[in-house]
Short mmCIF file of C-alpha atoms and ligand atoms in Angstrom, two decimals:
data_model
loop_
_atom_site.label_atom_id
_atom_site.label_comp_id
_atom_site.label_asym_id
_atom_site.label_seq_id
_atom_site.Cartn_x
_atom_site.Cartn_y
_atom_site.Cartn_z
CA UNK A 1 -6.14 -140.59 -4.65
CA UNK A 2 -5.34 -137.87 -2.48
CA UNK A 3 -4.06 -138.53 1.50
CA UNK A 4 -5.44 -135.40 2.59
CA UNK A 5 -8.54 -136.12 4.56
CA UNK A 6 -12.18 -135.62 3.03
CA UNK A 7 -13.61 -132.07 3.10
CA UNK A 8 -16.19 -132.17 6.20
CA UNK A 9 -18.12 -128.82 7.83
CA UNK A 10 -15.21 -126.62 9.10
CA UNK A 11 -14.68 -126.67 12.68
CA UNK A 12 -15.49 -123.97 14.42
CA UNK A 13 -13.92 -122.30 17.17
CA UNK A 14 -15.32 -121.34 20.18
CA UNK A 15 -15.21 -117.34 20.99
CA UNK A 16 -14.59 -115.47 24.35
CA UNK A 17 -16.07 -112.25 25.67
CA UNK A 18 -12.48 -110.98 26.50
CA UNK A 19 -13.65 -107.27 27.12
CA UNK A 20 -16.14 -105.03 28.19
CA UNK A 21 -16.89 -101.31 28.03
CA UNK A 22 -19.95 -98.64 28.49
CA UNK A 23 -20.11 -95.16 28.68
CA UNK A 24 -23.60 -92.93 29.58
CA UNK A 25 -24.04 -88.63 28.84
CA UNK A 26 -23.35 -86.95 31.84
CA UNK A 27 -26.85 -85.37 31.91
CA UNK A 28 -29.19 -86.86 34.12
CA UNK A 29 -33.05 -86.24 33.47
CA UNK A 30 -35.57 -87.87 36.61
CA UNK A 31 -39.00 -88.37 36.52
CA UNK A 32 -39.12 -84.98 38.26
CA UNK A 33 -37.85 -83.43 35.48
CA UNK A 34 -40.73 -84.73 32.89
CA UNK A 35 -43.13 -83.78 35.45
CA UNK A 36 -42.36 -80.32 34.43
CA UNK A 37 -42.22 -81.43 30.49
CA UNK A 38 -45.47 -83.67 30.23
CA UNK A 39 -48.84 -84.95 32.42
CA UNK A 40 -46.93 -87.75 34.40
CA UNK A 41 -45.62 -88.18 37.40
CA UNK A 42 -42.68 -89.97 39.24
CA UNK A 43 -44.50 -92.28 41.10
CA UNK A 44 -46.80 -93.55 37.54
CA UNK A 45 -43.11 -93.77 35.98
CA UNK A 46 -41.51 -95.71 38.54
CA UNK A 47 -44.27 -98.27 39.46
CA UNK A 48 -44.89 -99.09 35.74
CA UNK A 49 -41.75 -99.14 34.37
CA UNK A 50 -39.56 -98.81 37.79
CA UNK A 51 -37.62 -96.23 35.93
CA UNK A 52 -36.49 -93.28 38.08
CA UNK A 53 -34.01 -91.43 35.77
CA UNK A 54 -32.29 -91.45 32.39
CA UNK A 55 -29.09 -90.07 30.80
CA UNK A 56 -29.61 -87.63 27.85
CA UNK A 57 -26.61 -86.81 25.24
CA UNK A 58 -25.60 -83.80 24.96
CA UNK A 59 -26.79 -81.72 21.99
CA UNK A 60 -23.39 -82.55 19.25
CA UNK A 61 -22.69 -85.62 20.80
CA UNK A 62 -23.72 -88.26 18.82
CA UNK A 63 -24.60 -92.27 18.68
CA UNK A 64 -20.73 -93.05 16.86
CA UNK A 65 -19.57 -90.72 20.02
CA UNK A 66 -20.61 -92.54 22.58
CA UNK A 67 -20.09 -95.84 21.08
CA UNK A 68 -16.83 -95.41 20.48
CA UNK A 69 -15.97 -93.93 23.97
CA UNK A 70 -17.54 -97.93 25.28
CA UNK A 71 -15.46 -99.12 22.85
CA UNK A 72 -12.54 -97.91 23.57
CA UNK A 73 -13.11 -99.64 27.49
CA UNK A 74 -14.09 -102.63 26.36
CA UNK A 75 -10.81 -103.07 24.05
CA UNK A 76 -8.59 -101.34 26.89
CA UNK A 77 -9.86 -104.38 29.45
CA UNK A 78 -9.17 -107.04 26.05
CA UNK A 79 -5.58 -105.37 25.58
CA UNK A 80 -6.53 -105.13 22.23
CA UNK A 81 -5.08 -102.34 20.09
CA UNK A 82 -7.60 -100.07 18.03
CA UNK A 83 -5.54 -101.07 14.63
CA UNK A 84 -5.93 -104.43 15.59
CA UNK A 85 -9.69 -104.49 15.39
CA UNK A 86 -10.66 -106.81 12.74
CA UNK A 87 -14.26 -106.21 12.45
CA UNK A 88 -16.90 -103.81 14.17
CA UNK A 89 -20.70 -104.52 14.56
CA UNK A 90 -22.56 -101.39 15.87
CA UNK A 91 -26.45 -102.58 16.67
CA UNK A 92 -28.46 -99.13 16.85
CA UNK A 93 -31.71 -97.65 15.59
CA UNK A 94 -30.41 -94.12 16.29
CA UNK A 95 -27.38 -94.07 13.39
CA UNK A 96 -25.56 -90.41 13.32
CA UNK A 97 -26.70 -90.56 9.75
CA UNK A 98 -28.95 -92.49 7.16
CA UNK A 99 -25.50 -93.78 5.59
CA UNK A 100 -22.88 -94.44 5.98
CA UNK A 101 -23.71 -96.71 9.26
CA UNK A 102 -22.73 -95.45 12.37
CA UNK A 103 -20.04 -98.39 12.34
CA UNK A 104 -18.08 -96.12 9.86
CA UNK A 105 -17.73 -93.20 12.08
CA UNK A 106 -17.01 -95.56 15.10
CA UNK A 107 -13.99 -96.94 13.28
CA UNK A 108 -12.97 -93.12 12.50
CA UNK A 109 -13.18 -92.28 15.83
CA UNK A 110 -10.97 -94.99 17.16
CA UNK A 111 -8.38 -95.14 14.45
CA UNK A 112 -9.34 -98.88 13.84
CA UNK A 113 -8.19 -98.34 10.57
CA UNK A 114 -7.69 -102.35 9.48
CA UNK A 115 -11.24 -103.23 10.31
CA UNK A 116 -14.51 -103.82 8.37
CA UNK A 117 -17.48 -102.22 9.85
CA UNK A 118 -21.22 -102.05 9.66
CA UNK A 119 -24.42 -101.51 11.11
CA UNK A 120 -27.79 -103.86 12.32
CA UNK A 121 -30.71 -102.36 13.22
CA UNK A 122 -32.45 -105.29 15.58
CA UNK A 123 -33.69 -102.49 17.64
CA UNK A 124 -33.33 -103.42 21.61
CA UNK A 125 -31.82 -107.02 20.39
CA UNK A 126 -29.06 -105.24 18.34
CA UNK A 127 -25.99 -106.27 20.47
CA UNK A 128 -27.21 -109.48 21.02
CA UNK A 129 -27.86 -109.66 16.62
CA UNK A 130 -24.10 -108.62 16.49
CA UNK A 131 -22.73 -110.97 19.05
CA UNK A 132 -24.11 -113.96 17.13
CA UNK A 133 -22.71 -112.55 13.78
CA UNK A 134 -19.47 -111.62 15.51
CA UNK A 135 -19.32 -115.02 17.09
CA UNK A 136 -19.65 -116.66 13.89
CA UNK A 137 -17.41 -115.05 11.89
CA UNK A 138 -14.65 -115.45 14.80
CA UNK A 139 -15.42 -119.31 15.09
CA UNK A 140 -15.06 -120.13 11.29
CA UNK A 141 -12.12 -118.26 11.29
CA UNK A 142 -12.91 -115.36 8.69
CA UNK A 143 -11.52 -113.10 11.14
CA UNK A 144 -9.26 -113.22 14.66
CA UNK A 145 -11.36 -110.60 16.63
CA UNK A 146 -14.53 -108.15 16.67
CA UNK A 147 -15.90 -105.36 18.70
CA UNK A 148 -19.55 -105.23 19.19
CA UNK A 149 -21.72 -102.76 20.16
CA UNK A 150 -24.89 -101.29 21.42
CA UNK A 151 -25.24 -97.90 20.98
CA UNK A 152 -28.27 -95.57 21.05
CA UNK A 153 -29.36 -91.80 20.88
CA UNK A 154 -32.92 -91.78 21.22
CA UNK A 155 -33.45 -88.71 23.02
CA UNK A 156 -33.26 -87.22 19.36
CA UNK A 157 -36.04 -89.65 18.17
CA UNK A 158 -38.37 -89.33 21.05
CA UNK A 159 -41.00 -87.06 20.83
CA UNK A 160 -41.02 -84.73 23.87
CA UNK A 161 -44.82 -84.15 24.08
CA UNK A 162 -46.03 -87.77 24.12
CA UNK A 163 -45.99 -89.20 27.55
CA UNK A 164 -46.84 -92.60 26.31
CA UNK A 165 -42.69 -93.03 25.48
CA UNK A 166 -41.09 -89.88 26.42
CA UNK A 167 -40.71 -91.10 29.84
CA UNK A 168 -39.44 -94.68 28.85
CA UNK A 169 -36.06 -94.42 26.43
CA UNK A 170 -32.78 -93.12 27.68
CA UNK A 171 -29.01 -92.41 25.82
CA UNK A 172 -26.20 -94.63 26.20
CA UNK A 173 -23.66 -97.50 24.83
CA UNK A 174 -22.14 -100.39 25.63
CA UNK A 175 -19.13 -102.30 23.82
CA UNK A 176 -17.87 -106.11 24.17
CA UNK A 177 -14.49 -107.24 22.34
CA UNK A 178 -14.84 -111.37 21.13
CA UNK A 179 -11.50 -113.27 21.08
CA UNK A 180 -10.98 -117.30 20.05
CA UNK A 181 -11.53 -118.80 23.55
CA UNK A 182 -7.67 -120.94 23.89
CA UNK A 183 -7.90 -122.46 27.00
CA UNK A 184 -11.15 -123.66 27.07
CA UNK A 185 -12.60 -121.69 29.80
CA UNK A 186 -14.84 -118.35 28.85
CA UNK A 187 -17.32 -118.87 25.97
CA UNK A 188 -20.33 -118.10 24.20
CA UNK A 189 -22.14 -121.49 24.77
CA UNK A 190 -25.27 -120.97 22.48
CA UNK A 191 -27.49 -118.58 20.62
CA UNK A 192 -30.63 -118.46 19.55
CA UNK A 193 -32.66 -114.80 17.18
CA UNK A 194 -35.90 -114.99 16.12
CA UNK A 195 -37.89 -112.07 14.24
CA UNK A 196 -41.83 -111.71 13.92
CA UNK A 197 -42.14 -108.49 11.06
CA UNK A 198 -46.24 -109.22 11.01
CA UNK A 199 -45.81 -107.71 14.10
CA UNK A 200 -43.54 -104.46 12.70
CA UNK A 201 -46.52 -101.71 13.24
CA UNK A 202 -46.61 -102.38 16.81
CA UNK A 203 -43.17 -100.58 17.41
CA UNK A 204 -41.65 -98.40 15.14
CA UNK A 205 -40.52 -94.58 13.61
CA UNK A 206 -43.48 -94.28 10.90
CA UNK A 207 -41.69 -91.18 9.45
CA UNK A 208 -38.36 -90.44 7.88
CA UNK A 209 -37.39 -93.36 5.63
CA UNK A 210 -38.62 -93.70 1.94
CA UNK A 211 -41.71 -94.43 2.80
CA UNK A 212 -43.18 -91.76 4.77
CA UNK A 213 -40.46 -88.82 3.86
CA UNK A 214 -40.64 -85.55 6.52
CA UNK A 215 -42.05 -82.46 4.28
CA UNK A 216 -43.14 -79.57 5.11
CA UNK A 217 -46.92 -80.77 5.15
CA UNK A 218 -46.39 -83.67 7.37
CA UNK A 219 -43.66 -81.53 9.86
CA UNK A 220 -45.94 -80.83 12.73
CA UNK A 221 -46.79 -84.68 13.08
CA UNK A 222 -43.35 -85.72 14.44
CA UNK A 223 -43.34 -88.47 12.02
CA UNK A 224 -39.54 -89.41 12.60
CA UNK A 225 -40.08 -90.48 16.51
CA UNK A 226 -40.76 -93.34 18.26
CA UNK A 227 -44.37 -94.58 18.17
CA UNK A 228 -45.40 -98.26 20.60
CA UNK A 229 -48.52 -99.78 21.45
CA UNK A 230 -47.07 -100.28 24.88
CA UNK A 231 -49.63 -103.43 26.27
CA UNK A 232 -49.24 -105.25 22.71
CA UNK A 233 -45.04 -104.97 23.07
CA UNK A 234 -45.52 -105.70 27.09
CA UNK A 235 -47.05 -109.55 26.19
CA UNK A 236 -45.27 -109.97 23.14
CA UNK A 237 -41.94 -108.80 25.22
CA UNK A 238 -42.41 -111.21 28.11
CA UNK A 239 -43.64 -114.66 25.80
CA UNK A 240 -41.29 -113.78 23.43
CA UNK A 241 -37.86 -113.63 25.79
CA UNK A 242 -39.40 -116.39 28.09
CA UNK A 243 -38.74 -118.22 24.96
CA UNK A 244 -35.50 -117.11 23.80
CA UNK A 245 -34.08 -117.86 27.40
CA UNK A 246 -35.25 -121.27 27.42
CA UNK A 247 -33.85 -122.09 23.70
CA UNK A 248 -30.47 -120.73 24.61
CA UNK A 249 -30.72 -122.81 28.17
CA UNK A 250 -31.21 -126.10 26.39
CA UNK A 251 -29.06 -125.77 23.07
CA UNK A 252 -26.31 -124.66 25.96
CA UNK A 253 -26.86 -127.83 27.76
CA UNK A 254 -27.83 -126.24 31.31
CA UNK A 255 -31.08 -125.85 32.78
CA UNK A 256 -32.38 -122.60 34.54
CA UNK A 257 -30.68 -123.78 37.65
CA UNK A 258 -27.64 -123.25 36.01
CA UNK A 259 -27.32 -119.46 35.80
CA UNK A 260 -26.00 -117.47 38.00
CA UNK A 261 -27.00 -114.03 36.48
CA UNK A 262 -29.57 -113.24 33.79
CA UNK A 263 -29.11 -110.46 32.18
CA UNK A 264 -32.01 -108.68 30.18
CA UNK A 265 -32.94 -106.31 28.16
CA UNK A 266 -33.83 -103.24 30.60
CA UNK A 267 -37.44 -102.17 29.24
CA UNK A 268 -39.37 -102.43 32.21
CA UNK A 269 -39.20 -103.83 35.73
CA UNK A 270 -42.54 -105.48 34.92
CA UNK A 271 -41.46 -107.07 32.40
CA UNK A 272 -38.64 -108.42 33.61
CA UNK A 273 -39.94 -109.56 36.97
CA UNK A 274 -42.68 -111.45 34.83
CA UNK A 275 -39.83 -113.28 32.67
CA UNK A 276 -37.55 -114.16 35.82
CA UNK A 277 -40.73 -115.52 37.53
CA UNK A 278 -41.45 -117.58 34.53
CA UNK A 279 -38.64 -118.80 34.65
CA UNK A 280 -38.01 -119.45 37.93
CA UNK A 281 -35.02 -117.81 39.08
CA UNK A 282 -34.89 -115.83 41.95
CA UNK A 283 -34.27 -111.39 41.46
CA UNK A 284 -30.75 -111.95 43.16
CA UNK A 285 -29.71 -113.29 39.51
CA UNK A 286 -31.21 -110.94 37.69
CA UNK A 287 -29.16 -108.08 36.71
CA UNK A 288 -31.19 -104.57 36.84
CA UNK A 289 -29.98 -101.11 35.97
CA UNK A 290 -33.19 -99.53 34.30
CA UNK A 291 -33.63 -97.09 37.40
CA UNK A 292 -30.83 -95.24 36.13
CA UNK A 293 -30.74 -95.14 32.75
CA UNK A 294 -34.63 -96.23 31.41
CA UNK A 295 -34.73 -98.42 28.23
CA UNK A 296 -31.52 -97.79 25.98
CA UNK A 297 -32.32 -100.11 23.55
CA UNK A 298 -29.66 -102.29 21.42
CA UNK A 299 -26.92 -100.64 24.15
CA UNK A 300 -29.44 -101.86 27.79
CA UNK A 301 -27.79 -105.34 27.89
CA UNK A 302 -24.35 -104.24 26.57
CA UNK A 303 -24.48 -101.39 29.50
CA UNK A 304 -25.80 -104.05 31.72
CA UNK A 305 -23.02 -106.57 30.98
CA UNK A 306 -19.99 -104.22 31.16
CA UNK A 307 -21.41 -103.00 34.73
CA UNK A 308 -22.22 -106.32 36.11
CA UNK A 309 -18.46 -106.93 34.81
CA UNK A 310 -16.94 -104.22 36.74
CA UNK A 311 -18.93 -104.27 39.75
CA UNK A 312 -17.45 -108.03 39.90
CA UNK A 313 -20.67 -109.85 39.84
CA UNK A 314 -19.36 -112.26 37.57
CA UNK A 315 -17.32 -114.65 38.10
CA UNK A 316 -14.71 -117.14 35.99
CA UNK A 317 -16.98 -119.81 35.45
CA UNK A 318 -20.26 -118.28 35.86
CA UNK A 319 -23.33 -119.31 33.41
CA UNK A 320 -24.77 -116.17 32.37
CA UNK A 321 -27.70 -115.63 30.24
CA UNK A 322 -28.59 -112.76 28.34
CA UNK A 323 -31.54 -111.80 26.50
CA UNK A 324 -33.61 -109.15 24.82
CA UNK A 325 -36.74 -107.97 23.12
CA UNK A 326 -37.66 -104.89 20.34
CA UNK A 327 -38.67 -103.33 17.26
CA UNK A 328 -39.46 -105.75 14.45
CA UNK A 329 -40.71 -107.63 16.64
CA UNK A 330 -36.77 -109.08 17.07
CA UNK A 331 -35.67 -111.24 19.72
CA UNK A 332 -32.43 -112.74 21.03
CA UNK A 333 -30.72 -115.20 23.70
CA UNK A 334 -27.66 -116.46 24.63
CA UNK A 335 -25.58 -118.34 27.10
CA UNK A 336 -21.88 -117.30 27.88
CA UNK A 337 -19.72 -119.28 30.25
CA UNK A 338 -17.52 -116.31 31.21
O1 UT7 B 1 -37.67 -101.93 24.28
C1 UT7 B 1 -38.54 -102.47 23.34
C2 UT7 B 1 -39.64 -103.14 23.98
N1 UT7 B 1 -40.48 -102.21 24.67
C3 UT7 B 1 -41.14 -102.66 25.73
O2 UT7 B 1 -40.94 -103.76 26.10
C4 UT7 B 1 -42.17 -101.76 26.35
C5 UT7 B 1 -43.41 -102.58 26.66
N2 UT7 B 1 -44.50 -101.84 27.24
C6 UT7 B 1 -44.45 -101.27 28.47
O3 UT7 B 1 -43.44 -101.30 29.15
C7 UT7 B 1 -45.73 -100.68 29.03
O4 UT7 B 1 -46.81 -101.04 28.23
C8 UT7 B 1 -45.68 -99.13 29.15
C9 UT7 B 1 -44.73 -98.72 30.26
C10 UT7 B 1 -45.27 -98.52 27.84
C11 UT7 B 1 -47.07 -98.58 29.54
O5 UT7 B 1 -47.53 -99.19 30.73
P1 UT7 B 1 -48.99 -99.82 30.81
O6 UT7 B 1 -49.18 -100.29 32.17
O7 UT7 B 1 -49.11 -100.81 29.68
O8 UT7 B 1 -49.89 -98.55 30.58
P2 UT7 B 1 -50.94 -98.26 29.41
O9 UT7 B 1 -50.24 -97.93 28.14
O10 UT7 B 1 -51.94 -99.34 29.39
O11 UT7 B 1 -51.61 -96.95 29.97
C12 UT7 B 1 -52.35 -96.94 31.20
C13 UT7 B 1 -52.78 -95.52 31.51
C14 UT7 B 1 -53.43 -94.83 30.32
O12 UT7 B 1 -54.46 -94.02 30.80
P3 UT7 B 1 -55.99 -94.54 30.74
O13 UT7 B 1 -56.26 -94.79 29.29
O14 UT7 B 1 -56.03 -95.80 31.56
O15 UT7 B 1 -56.75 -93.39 31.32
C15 UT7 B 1 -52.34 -93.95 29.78
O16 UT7 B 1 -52.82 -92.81 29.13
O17 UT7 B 1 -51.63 -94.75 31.84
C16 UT7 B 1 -51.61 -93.57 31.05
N3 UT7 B 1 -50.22 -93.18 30.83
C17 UT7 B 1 -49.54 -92.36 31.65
N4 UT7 B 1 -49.91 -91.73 32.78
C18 UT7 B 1 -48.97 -90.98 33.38
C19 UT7 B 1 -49.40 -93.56 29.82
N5 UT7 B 1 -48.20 -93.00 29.99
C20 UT7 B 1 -48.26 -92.25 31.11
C21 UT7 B 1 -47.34 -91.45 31.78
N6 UT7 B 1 -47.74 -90.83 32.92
N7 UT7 B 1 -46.08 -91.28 31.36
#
């Protein structure tokens, strides 16, 4: 008989935000400036959405660009060298190309030569999809470190003449680096993804994938942009991350008292007023940036994080919760004690 002890479930680690980077185009584009573009007007823009502006990238700079310009913050504040990088997670919906995934060209651009990379398309809940996988494969011990990201170009999959989204989506990324958590203090405390694909029609890019190819017959349609049945997302959006926050809350032990900044995805001011009333906490813990940069999808709460970092909003100790809502229908929560 062996002394060695029985083979139980491994123990996992628990796994620190340690880093945190973003990076927006330079070029601004305000409601004023889609005045000019489409029938809408600032002030419908900025009471329904409370959006006032947007960044747009530049016309060769591309998703991997911008994510890896984050990235390289977010592992600068981690002290973590690019060839150290064990592992990148890019969430996006806006890849530089079909394949390989925009993860690839990320690792290119940074010289993390040593790491694996790949893509997941959760839509707006990307980052928070990649911090769970991340976070997993950090606390079984598969690998020492990650970098995650959220990184989107949707100004090239937005179609310009449709005021029903135009006005909404802006450009942008935002990069975390996970690290074992050694002394206890700064953790992810709990999870929780969900996914609804019944619901897939009510948010998606009909056009451009096998099964609705662009041809020349179908060109003048603008198959390959972003098409939403805005009310239908709105109620599914607010139920949906009321949810998720509450799920992450409990499984993390806390109640909604407990937080001391939420941190969601940044869709609509609506929205998020609706979820924060819900549940119960008070707008001076609720993190909001959408005024400046409209709804960035997987990179809003990635952006959101690293400037709520850096404006020194959080604090060691702090109970934050972050959450988001998109395309699939996807959702996802969770509770870091930073
Ligand atoms: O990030 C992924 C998740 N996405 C979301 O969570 C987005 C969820 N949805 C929303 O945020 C909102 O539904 C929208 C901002 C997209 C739209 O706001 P809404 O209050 O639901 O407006 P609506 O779509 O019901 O449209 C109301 C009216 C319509 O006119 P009629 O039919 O009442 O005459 C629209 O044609 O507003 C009109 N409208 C506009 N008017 C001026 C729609 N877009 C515009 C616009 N400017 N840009």
């Amino acid at each position: 008989m062996s002394d060695s002890p029985a083979a139980g479930p491994p123990t996992l680690r628990a796994v620190r935000v340690a880093g945190t980077g973003s990076y927006l185009p330079e070029k601004v584009l305000t409601n004023h400036d889609l005045e000019r573009m489409v029938e809408t007007s600032d002030e419908w823009i900025a009471t329904r959405t409370g959006i006032r502006e947007r960044r747009v990238a530049a016309e060769g700079e591309l998703t991997s660009h911008m994510a890896a310009k984050a990235a390289e913050k977010a592992l600068e504040q981690a002290g973590l060298a690019p060839e150290d990088v064990q592992l990148i997670i890019v969430g996006t919906i806006t890849p530089d190309t079909i394949t390989p995934a925009t993860a690839c060209y990320v690792q290119q651009h940074l010289g993390a030569t040593r790491s694996v990379a790949f893509d997941v398309s959760a839509a707006c809940s990307g980052f928070l999809y990649a911090l769970e996988l991340a976070r997993h494969s950090i606390a079984t011990g598969a690998f020492q470190n990650a970098l995650i990201i959220g990184a989107e170009k949707l100004s090239a999959f937005v179609n310009w003449t449709d005021r029903n989204t135009c006005v909404l989506f802006g450009d942008g990324a935002g990069a975390a680096v996970l690290l074992p958590s050694e002394n206890g203090h700064g953790k992810v405390l709990s999870s929780h993804l969900g996914t609804d694909g019944a619901q897939a029609e009510l948010l998606n890019i009909p056009g451009g994938g096998a099964a609705c190819p662009i041809t020349i017959d179908n060109v003048d349609q603008k198959l390959a942009t972003l098409a939403m049945q805005g009310r239908e997302v709105f109620k599914h959006a607010v139920n949906a991350m009321r949810r998720a926050a509450e799920v992450a809350i409990e499984k993390a032990g806390l109640t909604t008292d407990d937080i001391n900044l939420v941190i969601p995805h940044q869709a609509n001011l609506r929205i998020i007023d609706a979820i924060a009333e819900r549940l119960g906490v008070g707008k001076d813990r609720v993190f909001v940036n959408l005024d400046k940069y409209g709804n960035t999808s997987a990179a809003a709460v990635a952006i959101a994080l690293d400037e709520a970092n850096r404006s020194g909003r959080l604090h060691s100790g702090d109970h934050l919760l972050l959450v988001a809502f998109g395309a699939g229908l996807t959702w996802a929560s969770a509770v870091i004690e930073w």
